[in-house]
mmCIF file of C-alpha atoms in Angstrom:
data_model
loop_
_atom_site.group_PDB
_atom_site.id
_atom_site.type_symbol
_atom_site.label_atom_id
_atom_site.label_comp_id
_atom_site.label_asym_id
_atom_site.label_seq_id
_atom_site.Cartn_x
_atom_site.Cartn_y
_atom_site.Cartn_z
ATOM 1 C CA ARG W 1 -48.604 -152.000 51.811
ATOM 2 C CA VAL W 2 -45.470 -152.686 49.381
ATOM 3 C CA PRO W 3 -45.861 -155.666 47.049
ATOM 4 C CA GLU W 4 -44.031 -158.620 47.904
ATOM 5 C CA HIS W 5 -42.065 -158.482 44.792
ATOM 6 C CA ALA W 6 -40.750 -154.803 45.441
ATOM 7 C CA ALA W 7 -39.534 -155.468 48.943
ATOM 8 C CA ARG W 8 -37.485 -158.773 47.080
ATOM 9 C CA ARG W 9 -36.092 -155.817 44.904
ATOM 10 C CA ALA W 10 -34.813 -153.972 47.658
ATOM 11 C CA ALA W 11 -33.412 -157.040 49.300
ATOM 12 C CA SER W 12 -30.123 -156.627 50.904
ATOM 13 C CA VAL W 13 -30.507 -152.957 51.374
ATOM 14 C CA PRO W 14 -31.909 -151.619 54.928
ATOM 15 C CA LEU W 15 -35.821 -150.720 54.632
ATOM 16 C CA PRO W 16 -36.103 -146.858 55.394
ATOM 17 C CA HIS W 17 -37.904 -146.660 58.407
ATOM 18 C CA ALA W 18 -41.182 -145.062 56.858
ATOM 19 C CA MET W 19 -41.076 -148.022 54.586
ATOM 20 C CA ALA W 20 -40.117 -150.823 57.260
ATOM 21 C CA ALA W 21 -43.472 -150.339 59.062
ATOM 22 C CA GLU W 22 -45.226 -151.122 55.639
ATOM 23 C CA VAL W 23 -43.581 -154.106 55.161
ATOM 24 C CA GLU W 24 -43.784 -157.305 57.371
ATOM 25 C CA PRO W 25 -40.150 -158.585 57.255
ATOM 26 C CA GLU W 26 -40.092 -162.168 55.854
ATOM 27 C CA GLU W 27 -38.909 -165.296 57.481
ATOM 28 C CA CYS W 28 -35.571 -166.793 56.909
ATOM 29 C CA ALA W 29 -36.075 -170.271 55.141
ATOM 30 C CA ILE W 30 -33.465 -171.896 57.087
ATOM 31 C CA CYS W 31 -33.566 -170.232 60.806
ATOM 32 C CA LEU W 32 -36.977 -168.900 60.668
ATOM 33 C CA GLU W 33 -36.007 -165.573 62.347
ATOM 34 C CA PRO W 34 -37.317 -162.634 60.385
ATOM 35 C CA CYS W 35 -34.796 -160.835 57.728
ATOM 36 C CA ALA W 36 -33.549 -157.543 58.794
ATOM 37 C CA TYR W 37 -31.750 -157.810 54.683
ATOM 38 C CA ASN W 38 -32.947 -160.329 52.364
ATOM 39 C CA THR W 39 -30.425 -161.768 50.182
ATOM 40 C CA VAL W 40 -31.213 -160.977 46.515
ATOM 41 C CA LEU W 41 -31.165 -164.540 44.888
ATOM 42 C CA PRO W 42 -29.622 -164.929 41.611
ATOM 43 C CA CYS W 43 -32.142 -167.785 40.911
ATOM 44 C CA ARG W 44 -35.723 -167.764 40.286
ATOM 45 C CA CYS W 45 -36.511 -169.072 43.638
ATOM 46 C CA LYS W 46 -39.129 -167.129 45.983
ATOM 47 C CA VAL W 47 -37.528 -168.320 49.372
ATOM 48 C CA SER W 48 -36.075 -165.519 51.828
ATOM 49 C CA TYR W 49 -32.662 -166.135 53.424
ATOM 50 C CA CYS W 50 -31.097 -164.003 56.069
ATOM 51 C CA MET W 51 -27.739 -163.186 55.387
ATOM 52 C CA GLY W 52 -26.103 -165.059 57.542
ATOM 53 C CA CYS W 53 -27.962 -168.051 56.659
ATOM 54 C CA TRP W 54 -27.270 -167.705 52.916
ATOM 55 C CA ASP W 55 -23.544 -167.172 53.295
ATOM 56 C CA LYS W 56 -23.176 -170.310 55.442
ATOM 57 C CA ALA W 57 -25.304 -172.319 53.011
ATOM 58 C CA LEU W 58 -23.240 -171.233 50.046
ATOM 59 C CA ALA W 59 -19.509 -171.637 52.192
ATOM 60 C CA ALA W 60 -20.825 -175.423 53.088
ATOM 61 C CA SER W 61 -22.001 -175.937 49.665
ATOM 62 C CA LEU W 62 -18.704 -174.350 48.153
ATOM 63 C CA ASN W 63 -16.717 -176.606 51.049
ATOM 64 C CA THR W 64 -18.972 -179.971 50.491
ATOM 65 C CA CYS W 65 -19.043 -180.263 46.277
ATOM 66 C CA GLY W 66 -16.661 -177.473 44.961
ATOM 67 C CA LEU W 67 -19.442 -175.186 43.823
ATOM 68 C CA ALA W 68 -21.386 -172.580 45.580
ATOM 69 C CA ARG W 69 -25.189 -173.322 44.957
ATOM 70 C CA CYS W 70 -28.807 -172.060 46.071
ATOM 71 C CA PRO W 71 -29.732 -174.052 48.822
ATOM 72 C CA THR W 72 -33.352 -174.152 47.641
ATOM 73 C CA CYS W 73 -32.972 -175.096 43.848
ATOM 74 C CA ARG W 74 -29.108 -176.440 43.933
ATOM 75 C CA SER W 75 -28.497 -173.918 40.820
ATOM 76 C CA PRO W 76 -24.715 -172.536 40.824
ATOM 77 C CA VAL W 77 -24.185 -169.068 42.407
ATOM 78 C CA ARG W 78 -21.362 -166.800 41.227
ATOM 79 C CA VAL W 79 -19.693 -165.040 44.395
ATOM 80 C CA ASP W 80 -17.851 -161.717 44.028
ATOM 81 C CA TYR W 81 -16.568 -158.970 46.276
ATOM 82 C CA ASP W 82 -18.280 -155.488 45.357
ATOM 83 C CA ALA W 83 -15.433 -153.428 46.972
ATOM 84 C CA ASP W 84 -17.719 -149.647 46.699
ATOM 85 C CA ALA W 85 -20.241 -151.683 48.292
ATOM 86 C CA GLY W 86 -18.081 -153.549 50.973
ATOM 87 C CA ARG W 87 -20.086 -156.807 50.893
ATOM 88 C CA LEU W 88 -20.267 -160.255 48.609
ATOM 89 C CA VAL W 89 -22.760 -159.861 45.492
ATOM 90 C CA PHE W 90 -24.533 -162.677 44.291
ATOM 91 C CA SER W 91 -25.039 -163.545 40.671
ATOM 92 C CA LYS W 92 -25.924 -166.590 38.213
ATOM 93 C CA ASP W 93 -22.860 -168.593 37.620
ATOM 94 C CA ASP W 94 -22.746 -169.182 34.207
ATOM 95 C CA GLU W 95 -19.626 -170.615 33.820
ATOM 96 C CA GLY W 96 -21.035 -173.921 32.309
ATOM 97 C CA PRO W 97 -22.390 -177.463 32.739
ATOM 98 C CA LEU W 98 -19.734 -179.521 34.486
ATOM 99 C CA PRO W 99 -18.639 -182.859 33.023
ATOM 100 C CA GLU W 100 -21.624 -185.653 32.998
ATOM 101 C CA LEU W 101 -20.763 -189.271 34.558
ATOM 102 C CA GLY W 102 -20.553 -191.325 31.915
ATOM 103 C CA GLY W 103 -19.248 -190.706 28.451
ATOM 104 C CA GLU W 104 -15.576 -191.854 27.781
ATOM 105 C CA GLY W 105 -13.950 -193.999 30.054
ATOM 106 C CA ASP W 106 -15.122 -196.089 33.366
ATOM 107 C CA GLU W 107 -16.988 -194.482 36.210
ATOM 108 C CA ALA W 108 -13.835 -194.083 38.033
ATOM 109 C CA SER W 109 -12.227 -191.907 35.516
ATOM 110 C CA CYS W 110 -15.795 -189.851 34.797
ATOM 111 C CA ARG W 111 -15.536 -189.151 38.703
ATOM 112 C CA ARG W 112 -12.084 -188.457 38.700
ATOM 113 C CA ARG W 113 -12.717 -185.907 35.737
ATOM 114 C CA LEU W 114 -15.688 -184.498 37.756
ATOM 115 C CA ALA W 115 -13.796 -184.108 40.994
ATOM 116 C CA GLN W 116 -10.723 -182.490 39.071
ATOM 117 C CA GLU W 117 -13.414 -179.953 37.197
ATOM 118 C CA LEU W 118 -14.885 -179.118 40.676
ATOM 119 C CA GLN W 119 -11.609 -178.408 42.396
ATOM 120 C CA LYS W 120 -10.216 -176.235 39.578
ATOM 121 C CA ARG W 121 -13.770 -174.026 39.936
ATOM 122 C CA MET W 122 -13.473 -173.907 43.562
ATOM 123 C CA GLN W 123 -9.932 -172.898 43.580
ATOM 124 C CA SER W 124 -10.825 -170.195 40.719
ATOM 125 C CA THR W 125 -13.582 -169.091 42.951
ATOM 126 C CA VAL W 126 -11.176 -168.362 46.054
ATOM 127 C CA GLU W 127 -8.376 -166.925 43.768
ATOM 128 C CA ARG W 128 -11.095 -164.418 42.436
ATOM 129 C CA LEU W 129 -12.557 -163.447 45.925
ATOM 130 C CA LEU W 130 -8.899 -163.232 47.236
ATOM 131 C CA ALA W 131 -8.009 -160.456 44.561
ATOM 132 C CA GLN W 132 -11.180 -158.551 45.028
ATOM 133 C CA ALA W 133 -11.066 -158.325 48.474
ATOM 134 C CA TRP W 134 -7.136 -158.059 49.132
ATOM 135 C CA PRO W 135 -7.250 -154.145 48.684
ATOM 136 C CA ALA W 136 -10.118 -153.523 51.266
ATOM 137 C CA GLN W 137 -8.621 -155.703 53.597
ATOM 138 C CA VAL W 138 -5.281 -153.970 53.186
ATOM 139 C CA GLN W 139 -7.063 -150.526 53.797
ATOM 140 C CA ARG W 140 -9.352 -151.874 56.915
ATOM 141 C CA LEU W 141 -5.597 -153.219 58.440
ATOM 142 C CA ARG W 142 -3.769 -150.140 57.664
ATOM 143 C CA ALA W 143 -6.536 -148.025 59.484
ATOM 144 C CA PHE W 144 -6.451 -150.318 62.649
ATOM 145 C CA GLY W 145 -2.951 -149.766 62.876
ATOM 146 C CA ALA W 146 -3.039 -146.201 62.325
ATOM 147 C CA GLU W 147 -5.705 -146.099 65.325
ATOM 148 C CA ARG W 148 -3.188 -148.121 67.443
ATOM 149 C CA PRO W 149 0.394 -146.436 67.252
ATOM 150 C CA TYR W 150 1.461 -148.761 70.010
ATOM 151 C CA LEU W 151 0.988 -151.907 67.493
ATOM 152 C CA GLN W 152 3.440 -150.025 65.191
ATOM 153 C CA GLU W 153 6.059 -149.988 67.712
ATOM 154 C CA LEU W 154 5.527 -153.475 68.781
ATOM 155 C CA ALA W 155 6.069 -154.889 65.277
ATOM 156 C CA ARG W 156 9.120 -152.605 64.771
ATOM 157 C CA ARG W 157 10.818 -154.072 68.340
ATOM 158 C CA PRO W 158 8.734 -156.817 69.398
ATOM 159 C CA GLU W 159 11.040 -158.884 71.773
ATOM 160 C CA GLU W 160 12.209 -155.666 73.417
ATOM 161 C CA ARG W 161 8.717 -154.030 73.696
ATOM 162 C CA LEU W 162 7.124 -157.049 75.196
ATOM 163 C CA ARG W 163 9.574 -157.778 77.695
ATOM 164 C CA ALA W 164 9.637 -154.117 79.049
ATOM 165 C CA MET W 165 5.556 -153.950 79.040
ATOM 166 C CA PRO W 166 4.190 -154.101 82.265
ATOM 167 C CA GLU W 167 1.641 -157.004 82.467
ATOM 168 C CA GLU W 168 -1.467 -154.664 82.545
ATOM 169 C CA GLU W 169 -0.574 -153.004 79.370
ATOM 170 C CA LEU W 170 0.067 -156.366 78.026
ATOM 171 C CA ASP W 171 -3.201 -157.516 78.995
ATOM 172 C CA ARG W 172 -4.962 -153.997 77.322
ATOM 173 C CA CYS W 173 -3.132 -154.716 74.269
ATOM 174 C CA LEU W 174 -4.321 -158.185 73.862
ATOM 175 C CA ALA W 175 -7.678 -157.276 74.851
ATOM 176 C CA ALA W 176 -7.532 -154.439 72.035
#
């Protein structure tokens, strides 16, 4: 039997069939389903999340409070796109502490400073992810277009091509 800590280290990587039989899949703490891929947590939490639940939790956290945070311990998580692996990777976010409520000014001005800092960090995260994922997105879209030459013709003369297209062909293109 493979020790639990060794299985966690191999998280986000499919287990080989020989090893998969020896390791019982852990249950996702959110959906309670067995995890085909465990997420390697950047914090010290010993909780398992499936990739879908982890992604949704980080997205909800980012949209709600402006920071991606671990759903268990609430520590900040840095999200990057690894183009070589073709997936998101997570690490401890060491961008520094947020401004404290209190200090100089009244509570309203402190809250404004905090909101501005959160907005700045969220914008920075989004811009970094866009820059990291952009080349992979362009590559995938080019491959998609290369496999569908009728789309290239449609893009060159859309109005003319659509008017001349039989209804069945138009349905087929829309379904593709």
